[in-house]
Short mmCIF file of C-alpha atoms and ligand atoms in Angstrom, two decimals:
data_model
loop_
_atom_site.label_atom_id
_atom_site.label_comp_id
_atom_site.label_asym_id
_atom_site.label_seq_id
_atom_site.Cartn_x
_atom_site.Cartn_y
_atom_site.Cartn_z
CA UNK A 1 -43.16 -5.11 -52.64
CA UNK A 2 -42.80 -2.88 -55.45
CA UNK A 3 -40.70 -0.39 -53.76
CA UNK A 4 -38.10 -3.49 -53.09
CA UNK A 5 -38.10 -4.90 -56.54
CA UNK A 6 -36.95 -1.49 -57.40
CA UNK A 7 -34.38 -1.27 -55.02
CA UNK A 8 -33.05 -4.55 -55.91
CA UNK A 9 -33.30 -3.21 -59.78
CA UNK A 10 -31.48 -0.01 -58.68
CA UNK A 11 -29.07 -2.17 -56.79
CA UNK A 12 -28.14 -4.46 -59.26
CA UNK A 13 -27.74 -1.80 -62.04
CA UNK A 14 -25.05 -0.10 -59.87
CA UNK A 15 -22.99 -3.51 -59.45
CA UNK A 16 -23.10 -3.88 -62.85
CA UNK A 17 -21.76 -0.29 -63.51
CA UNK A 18 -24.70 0.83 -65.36
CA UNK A 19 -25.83 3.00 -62.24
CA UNK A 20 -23.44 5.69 -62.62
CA UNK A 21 -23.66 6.38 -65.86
CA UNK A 22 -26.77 7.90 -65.13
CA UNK A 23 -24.99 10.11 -62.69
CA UNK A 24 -23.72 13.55 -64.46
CA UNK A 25 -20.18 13.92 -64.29
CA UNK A 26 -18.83 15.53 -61.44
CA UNK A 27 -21.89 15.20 -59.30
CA UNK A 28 -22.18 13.64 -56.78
CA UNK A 29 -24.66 10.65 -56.10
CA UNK A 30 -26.19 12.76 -53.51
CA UNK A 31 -27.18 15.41 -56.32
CA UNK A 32 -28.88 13.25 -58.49
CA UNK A 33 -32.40 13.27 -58.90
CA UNK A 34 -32.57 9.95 -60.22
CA UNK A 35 -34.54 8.54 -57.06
CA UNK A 36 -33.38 4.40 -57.18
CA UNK A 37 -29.86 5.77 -57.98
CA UNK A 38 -29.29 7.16 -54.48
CA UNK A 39 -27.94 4.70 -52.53
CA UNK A 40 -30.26 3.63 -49.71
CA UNK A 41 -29.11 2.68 -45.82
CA UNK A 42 -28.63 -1.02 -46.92
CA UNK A 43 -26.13 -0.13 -49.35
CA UNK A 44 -24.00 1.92 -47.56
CA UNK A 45 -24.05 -1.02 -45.05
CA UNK A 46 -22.47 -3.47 -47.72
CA UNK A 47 -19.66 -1.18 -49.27
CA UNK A 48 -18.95 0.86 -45.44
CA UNK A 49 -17.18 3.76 -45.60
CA UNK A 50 -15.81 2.67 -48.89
CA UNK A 51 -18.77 3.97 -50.79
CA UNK A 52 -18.84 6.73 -48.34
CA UNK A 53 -15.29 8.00 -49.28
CA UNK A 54 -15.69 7.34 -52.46
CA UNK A 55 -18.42 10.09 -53.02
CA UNK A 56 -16.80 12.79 -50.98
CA UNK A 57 -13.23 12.01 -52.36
CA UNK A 58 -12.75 14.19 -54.75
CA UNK A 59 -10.78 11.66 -56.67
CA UNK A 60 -13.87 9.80 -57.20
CA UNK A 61 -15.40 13.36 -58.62
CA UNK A 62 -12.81 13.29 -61.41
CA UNK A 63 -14.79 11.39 -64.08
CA UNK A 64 -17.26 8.38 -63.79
CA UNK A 65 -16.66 5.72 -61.53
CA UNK A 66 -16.92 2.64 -62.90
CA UNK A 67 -17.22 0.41 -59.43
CA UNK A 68 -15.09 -1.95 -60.51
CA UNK A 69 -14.46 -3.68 -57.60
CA UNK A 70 -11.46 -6.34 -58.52
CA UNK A 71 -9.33 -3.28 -58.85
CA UNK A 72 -9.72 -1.88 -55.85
CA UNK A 73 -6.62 -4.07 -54.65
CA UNK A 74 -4.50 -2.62 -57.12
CA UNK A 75 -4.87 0.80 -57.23
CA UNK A 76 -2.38 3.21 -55.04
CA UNK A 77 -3.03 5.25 -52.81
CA UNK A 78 -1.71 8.40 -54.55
CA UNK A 79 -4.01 11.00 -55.15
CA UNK A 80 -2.97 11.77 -58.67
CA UNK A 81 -4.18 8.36 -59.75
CA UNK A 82 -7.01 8.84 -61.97
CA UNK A 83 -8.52 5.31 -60.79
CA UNK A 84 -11.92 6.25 -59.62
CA UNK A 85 -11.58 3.13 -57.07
CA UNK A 86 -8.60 4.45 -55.57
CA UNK A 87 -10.66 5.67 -52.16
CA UNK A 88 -11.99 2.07 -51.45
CA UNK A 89 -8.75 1.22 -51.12
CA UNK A 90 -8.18 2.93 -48.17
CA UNK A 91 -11.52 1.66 -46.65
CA UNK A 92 -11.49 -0.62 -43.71
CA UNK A 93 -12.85 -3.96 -44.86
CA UNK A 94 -16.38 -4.27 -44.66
CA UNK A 95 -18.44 -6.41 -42.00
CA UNK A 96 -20.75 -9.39 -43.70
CA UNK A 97 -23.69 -9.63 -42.68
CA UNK A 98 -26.16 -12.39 -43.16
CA UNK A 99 -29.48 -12.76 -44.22
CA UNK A 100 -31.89 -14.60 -46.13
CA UNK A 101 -33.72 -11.83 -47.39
CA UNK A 102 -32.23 -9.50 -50.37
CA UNK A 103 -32.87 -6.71 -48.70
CA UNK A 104 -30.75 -6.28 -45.32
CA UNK A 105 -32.54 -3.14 -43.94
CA UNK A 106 -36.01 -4.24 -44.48
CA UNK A 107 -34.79 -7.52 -43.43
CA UNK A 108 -33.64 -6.48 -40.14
CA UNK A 109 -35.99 -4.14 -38.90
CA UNK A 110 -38.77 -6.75 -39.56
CA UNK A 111 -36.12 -9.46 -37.93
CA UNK A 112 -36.57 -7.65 -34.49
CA UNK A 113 -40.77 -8.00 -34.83
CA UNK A 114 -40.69 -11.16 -36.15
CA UNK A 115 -41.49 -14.24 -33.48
CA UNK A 116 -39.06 -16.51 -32.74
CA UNK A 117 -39.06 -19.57 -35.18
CA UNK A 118 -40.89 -22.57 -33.97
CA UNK A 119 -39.46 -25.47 -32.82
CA UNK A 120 -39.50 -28.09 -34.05
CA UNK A 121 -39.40 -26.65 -37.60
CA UNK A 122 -42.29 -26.40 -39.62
CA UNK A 123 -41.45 -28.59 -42.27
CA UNK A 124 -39.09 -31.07 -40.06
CA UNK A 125 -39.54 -35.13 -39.27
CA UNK A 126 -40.28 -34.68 -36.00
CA UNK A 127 -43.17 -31.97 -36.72
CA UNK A 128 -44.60 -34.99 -39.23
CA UNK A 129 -44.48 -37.64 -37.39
CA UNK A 130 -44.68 -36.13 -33.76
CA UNK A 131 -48.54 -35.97 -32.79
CA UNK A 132 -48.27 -33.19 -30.54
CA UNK A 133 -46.26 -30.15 -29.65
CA UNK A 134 -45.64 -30.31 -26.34
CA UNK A 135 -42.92 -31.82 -24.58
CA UNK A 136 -44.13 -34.61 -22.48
CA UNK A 137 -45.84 -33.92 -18.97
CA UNK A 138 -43.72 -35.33 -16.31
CA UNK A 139 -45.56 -36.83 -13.42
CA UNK A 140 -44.14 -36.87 -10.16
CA UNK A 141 -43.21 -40.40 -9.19
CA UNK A 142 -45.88 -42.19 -7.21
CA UNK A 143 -45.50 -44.87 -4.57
CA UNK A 144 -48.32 -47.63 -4.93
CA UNK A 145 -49.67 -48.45 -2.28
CA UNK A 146 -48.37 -51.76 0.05
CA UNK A 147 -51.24 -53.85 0.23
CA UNK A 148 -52.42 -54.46 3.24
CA UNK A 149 -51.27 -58.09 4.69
CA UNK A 150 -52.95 -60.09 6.91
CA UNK A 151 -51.26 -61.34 10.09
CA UNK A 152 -50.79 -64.56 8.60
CA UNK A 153 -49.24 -62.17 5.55
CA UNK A 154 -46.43 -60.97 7.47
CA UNK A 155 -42.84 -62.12 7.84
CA UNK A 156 -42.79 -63.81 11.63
CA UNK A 157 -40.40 -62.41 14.57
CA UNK A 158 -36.96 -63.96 14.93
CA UNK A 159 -36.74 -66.93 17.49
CA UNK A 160 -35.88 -65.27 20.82
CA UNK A 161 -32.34 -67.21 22.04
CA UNK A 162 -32.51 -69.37 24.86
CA UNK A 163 -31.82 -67.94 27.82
CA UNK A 164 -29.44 -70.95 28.70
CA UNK A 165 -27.11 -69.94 26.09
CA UNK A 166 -26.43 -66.73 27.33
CA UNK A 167 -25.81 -68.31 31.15
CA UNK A 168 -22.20 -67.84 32.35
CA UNK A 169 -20.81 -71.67 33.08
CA UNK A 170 -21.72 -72.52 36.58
CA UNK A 171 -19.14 -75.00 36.34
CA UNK A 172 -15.23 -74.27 36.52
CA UNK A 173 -12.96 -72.13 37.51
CA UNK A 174 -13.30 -68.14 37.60
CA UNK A 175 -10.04 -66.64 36.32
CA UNK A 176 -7.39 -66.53 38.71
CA UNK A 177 -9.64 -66.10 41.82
CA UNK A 178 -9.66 -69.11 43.94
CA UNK A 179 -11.81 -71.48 43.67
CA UNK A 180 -15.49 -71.71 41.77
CA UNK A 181 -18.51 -70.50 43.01
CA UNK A 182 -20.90 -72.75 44.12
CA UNK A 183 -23.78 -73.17 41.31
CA UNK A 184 -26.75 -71.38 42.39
CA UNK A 185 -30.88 -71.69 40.65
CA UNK A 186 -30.53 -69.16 38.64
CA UNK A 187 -29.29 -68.60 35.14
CA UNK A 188 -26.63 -65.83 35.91
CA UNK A 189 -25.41 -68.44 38.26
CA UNK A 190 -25.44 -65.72 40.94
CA UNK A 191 -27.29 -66.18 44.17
CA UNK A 192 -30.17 -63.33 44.00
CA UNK A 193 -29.89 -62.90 48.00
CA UNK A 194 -26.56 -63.22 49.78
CA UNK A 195 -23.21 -62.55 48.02
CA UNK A 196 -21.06 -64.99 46.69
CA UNK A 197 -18.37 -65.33 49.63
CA UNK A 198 -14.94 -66.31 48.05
CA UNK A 199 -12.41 -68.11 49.77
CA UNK A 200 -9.41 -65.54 49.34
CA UNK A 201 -10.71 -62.04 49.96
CA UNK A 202 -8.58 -59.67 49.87
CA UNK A 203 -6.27 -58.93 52.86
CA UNK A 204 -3.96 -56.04 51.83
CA UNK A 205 -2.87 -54.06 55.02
CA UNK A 206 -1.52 -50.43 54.87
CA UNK A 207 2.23 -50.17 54.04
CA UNK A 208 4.22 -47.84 56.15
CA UNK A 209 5.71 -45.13 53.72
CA UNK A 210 8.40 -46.18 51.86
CA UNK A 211 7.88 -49.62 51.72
CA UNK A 212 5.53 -49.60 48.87
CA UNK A 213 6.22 -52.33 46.04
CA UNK A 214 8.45 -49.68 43.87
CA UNK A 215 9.90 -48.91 46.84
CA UNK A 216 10.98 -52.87 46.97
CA UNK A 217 11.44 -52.86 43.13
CA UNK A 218 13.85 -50.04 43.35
CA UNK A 219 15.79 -51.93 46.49
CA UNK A 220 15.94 -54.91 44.65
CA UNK A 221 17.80 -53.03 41.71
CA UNK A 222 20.22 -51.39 44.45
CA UNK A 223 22.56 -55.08 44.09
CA UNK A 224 22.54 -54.37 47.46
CA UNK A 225 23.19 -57.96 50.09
CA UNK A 226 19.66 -58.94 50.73
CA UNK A 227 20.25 -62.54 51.69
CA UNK A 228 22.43 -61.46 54.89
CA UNK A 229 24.79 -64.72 53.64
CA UNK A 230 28.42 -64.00 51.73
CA UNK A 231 28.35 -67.54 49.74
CA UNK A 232 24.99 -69.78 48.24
CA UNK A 233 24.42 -72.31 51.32
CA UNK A 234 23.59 -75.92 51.45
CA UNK A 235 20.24 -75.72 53.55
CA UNK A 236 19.06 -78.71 55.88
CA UNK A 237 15.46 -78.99 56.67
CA UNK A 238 16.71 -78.38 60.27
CA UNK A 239 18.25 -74.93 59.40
CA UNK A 240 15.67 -74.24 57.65
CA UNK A 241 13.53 -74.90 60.71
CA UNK A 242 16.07 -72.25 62.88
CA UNK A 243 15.52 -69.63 60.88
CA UNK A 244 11.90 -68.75 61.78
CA UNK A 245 12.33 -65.15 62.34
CA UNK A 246 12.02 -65.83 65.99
CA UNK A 247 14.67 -64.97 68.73
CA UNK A 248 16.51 -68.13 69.74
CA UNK A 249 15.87 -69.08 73.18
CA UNK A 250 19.36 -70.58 73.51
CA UNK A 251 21.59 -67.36 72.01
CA UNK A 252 18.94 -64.79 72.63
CA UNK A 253 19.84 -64.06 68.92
CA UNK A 254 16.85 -63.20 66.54
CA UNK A 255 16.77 -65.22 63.84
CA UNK A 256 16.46 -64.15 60.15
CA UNK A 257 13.67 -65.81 58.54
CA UNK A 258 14.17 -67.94 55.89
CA UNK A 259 11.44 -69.60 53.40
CA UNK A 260 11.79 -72.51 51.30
CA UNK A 261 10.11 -72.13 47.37
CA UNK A 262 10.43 -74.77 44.41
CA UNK A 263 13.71 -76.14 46.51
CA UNK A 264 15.82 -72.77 46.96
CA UNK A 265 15.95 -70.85 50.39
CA UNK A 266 14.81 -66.86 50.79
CA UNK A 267 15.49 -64.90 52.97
CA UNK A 268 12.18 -63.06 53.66
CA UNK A 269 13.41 -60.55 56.41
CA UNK A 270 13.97 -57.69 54.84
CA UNK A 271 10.72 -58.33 52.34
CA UNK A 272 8.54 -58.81 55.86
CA UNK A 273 7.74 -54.48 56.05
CA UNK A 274 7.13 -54.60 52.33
CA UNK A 275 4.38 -57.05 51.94
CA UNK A 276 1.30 -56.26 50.95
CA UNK A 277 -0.27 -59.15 53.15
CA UNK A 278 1.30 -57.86 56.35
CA UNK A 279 4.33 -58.80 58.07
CA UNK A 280 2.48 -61.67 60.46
CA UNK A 281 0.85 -63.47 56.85
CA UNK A 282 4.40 -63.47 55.58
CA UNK A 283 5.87 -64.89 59.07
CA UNK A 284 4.26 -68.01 58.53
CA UNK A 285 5.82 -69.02 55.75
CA UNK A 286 9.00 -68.39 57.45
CA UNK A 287 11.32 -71.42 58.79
CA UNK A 288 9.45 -73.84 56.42
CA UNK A 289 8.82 -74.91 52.79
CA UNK A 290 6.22 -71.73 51.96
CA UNK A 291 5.14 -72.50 48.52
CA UNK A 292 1.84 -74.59 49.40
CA UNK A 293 0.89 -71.08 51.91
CA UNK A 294 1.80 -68.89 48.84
CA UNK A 295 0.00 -70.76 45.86
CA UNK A 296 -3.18 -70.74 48.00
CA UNK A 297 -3.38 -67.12 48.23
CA UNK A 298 -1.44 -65.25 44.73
CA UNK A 299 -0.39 -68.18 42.64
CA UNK A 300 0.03 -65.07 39.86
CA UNK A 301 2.69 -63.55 42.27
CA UNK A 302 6.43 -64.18 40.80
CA UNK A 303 8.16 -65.06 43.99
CA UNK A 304 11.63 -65.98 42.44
CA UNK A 305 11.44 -62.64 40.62
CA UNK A 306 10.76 -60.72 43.30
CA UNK A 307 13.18 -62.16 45.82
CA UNK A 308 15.81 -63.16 43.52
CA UNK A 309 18.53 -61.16 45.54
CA UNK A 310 17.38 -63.00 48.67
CA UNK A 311 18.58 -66.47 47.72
CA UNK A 312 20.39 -68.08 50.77
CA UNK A 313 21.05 -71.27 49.02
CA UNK A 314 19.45 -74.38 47.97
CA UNK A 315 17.55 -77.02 50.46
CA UNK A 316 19.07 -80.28 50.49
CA UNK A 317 18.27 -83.06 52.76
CA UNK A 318 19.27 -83.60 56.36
CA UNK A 319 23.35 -85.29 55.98
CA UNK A 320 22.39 -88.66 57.37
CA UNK A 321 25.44 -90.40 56.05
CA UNK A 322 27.68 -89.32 58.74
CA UNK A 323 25.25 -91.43 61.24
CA UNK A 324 24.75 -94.22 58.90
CA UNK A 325 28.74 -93.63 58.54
CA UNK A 326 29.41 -93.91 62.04
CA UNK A 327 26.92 -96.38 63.19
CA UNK A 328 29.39 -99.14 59.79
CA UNK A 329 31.96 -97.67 61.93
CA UNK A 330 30.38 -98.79 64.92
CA UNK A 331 29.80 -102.30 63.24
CA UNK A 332 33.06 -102.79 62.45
C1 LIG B 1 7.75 -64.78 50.44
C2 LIG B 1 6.98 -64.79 49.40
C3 LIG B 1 5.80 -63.86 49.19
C4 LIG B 1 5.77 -62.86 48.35
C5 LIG B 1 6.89 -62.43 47.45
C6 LIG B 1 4.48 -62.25 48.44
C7 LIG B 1 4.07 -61.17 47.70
C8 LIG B 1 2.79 -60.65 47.74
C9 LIG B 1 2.30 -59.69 46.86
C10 LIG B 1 3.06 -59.07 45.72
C11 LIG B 1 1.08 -59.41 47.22
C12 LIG B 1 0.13 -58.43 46.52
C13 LIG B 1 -0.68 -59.27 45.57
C14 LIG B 1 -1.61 -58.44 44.79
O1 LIG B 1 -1.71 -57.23 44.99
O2 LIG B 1 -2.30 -59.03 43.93
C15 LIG B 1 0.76 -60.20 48.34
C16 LIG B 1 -0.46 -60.15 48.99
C17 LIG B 1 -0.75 -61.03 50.01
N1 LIG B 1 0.02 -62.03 50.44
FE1 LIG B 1 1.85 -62.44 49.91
N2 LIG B 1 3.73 -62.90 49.34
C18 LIG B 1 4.52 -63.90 49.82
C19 LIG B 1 4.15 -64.83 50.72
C20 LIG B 1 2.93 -64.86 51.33
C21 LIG B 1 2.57 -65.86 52.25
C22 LIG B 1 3.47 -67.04 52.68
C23 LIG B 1 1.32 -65.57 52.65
C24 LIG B 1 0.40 -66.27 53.59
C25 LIG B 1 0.69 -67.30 54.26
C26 LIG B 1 0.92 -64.40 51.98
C27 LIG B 1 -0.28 -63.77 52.12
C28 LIG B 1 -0.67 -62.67 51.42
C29 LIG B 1 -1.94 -62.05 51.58
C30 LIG B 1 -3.03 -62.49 52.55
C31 LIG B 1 -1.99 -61.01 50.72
C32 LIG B 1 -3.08 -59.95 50.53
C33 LIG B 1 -4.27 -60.46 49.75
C34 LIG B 1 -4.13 -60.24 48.36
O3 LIG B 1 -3.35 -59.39 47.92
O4 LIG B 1 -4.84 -60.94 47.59
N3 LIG B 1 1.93 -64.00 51.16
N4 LIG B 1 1.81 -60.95 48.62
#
């Protein structure tokens, strides 16, 4: 301790420019044998290489140096100038450093051995009115255990459905296939033995090639003359009735085959290889009103868009006003 106050003495003495006087002219600081004189490590460190120039310059060896440190600013850097403070002119601006302590070499070299400061600080709030130093102990989160219920405890089962309200209706019509099953016992409304026989299975025969439905689909697009008439035609029930298909037994002439639909007259010939029912399902529609045959097996078949280039004509009634006609005639 004593050995710093006298450093600090020392120190203080030379920033007040009483420490060179002490110092012989023309000597250097180095050469004195005043011991506290000689600047120690922690000087150099605050005046850099100012102080260090400044005692090998010889400028500074041309008469005291004073140390006045204002003028160091002011004085240029010619080396004739007799300002003794001319060299710390030159000197790169020294680093701060910090500390608490007066002394900065002592300071730091007990710095690196001293232990880190405590936290919180010693003299802080949360040191007076904390109760202890360590940072709360964090427990892992525990799950309490579910108490054990009792049977009667526990949250019941959902209601199972009724099986009646997942039944398919036994009643009514199945989508475009004939007619309804017949109900049956159980709840799927399907018998569990023998399979439910429907009225219109299906009866599709092998086409020969080329007379597959786009094959018809593409004829019908051709514009080509599929009624086998030049003009519409006003169709009696009895020329209807000739053209079955058939060869006439009077002419020996086979007969196109005409079919009556929603009161207009098709010609079905040329459709008869193309049908997916067969030619012989198709014939008996022919030379007669067809419709009640067709609904009953593919209502969901378009006939008028499908034969619409077969048209022959319309059916109209059989011309009895030429007998009723004849028979006034008669009367008169
Ligand atoms: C002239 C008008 C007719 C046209 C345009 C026509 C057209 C068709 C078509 C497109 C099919 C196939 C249906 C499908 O695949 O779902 C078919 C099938 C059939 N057609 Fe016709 N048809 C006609 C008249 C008839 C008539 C008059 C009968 C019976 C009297 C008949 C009996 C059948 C049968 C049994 C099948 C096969 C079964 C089936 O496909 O479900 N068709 N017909």
């Amino acid at each position: 301790w004593l050995a710093h106050f006298l450093r600090q003495l020392s120190r203080r003495r030379m920033l007040s420019g009483t420490g060179n006087q002490d110092a012989p002219d023309g000597q250097t600081r180095d050469d004195s044998s005043d011991e506290p004189q000689v600047p120690d490590d922690s000087q150099k460190q605050e005046n850099g290489q100012a102080a260090i120039k400044a005692r090998d310059s010889p400028v500074a060896n041309h008469g005291p140096s004073p140390l006045n440190l204002p003028k160091v600013e002011t004085v240029p850097s010619d080396k004739g100038s007799e300002s003794p403070t001319t060299p710390k002119a030159t000197a790169p601006p020294t680093i701060p450093s910090f500390s608490l302590a007066t002394s900065d070499s002592e300071d730091t070299d007990n710095e690196d051995k001293m232990p880190p400061p405590q936290f919180p600080a010693v003299n802080s709030a949360q040191r007076a009115s904390g109760s202890s130093m360590k940072p709360p102990a964090m427990k892992p989160p525990t799950l309490k255990p579910l108490p054990k219920q009792t049977a009667s405890q526990l949250m019941p089962p959902p209601p199972r459905l009724p099986q009646s309200s997942l039944r398919v209706p036994s009643s009514g019509p199945v989508p475009n296939r004939g007619r309804p099953a017949a109900p049956s016992s159980n709840s799927l409304g399907i018998p569990a033995t023998a399979p439910v026989k429907t009225p219109n299975p299906r009866q599709k025969v092998q086409l020969t090639p080329g007379h597959s439905p786009l094959d018809w689909a593409a004829l019908v697009k051709s514009n080509s003359n599929l009624s086998g008439v030049s003009s519409l035609q006003r169709v009696t029930p009895s020329m209807l009735k000739a053209h079955n298909g058939r060869r006439n037994k009077q002419t020996g002439q086979v007969m196109p085959a005409w079919s009556a639909y929603q009161g207009k007259v098709y010609n079905i010939t040329p459709y008869l290889p193309y049908h997916p029912g067969g030619e012989g399902e198709l014939r008996r529609a022919a030379g007669k009103d067809g419709e009640k045959l067709f609904n009953e097996v593919h209502p969901w078949v378009n006939w008028d868009n499908m034969l619409s280039e077969c048209v022959v004509g319309i059916l109209v009634p059989e011309p009895v006003a030429e007998e009723t006609t004849g028979s006034l005639d008669d009367m008169d």
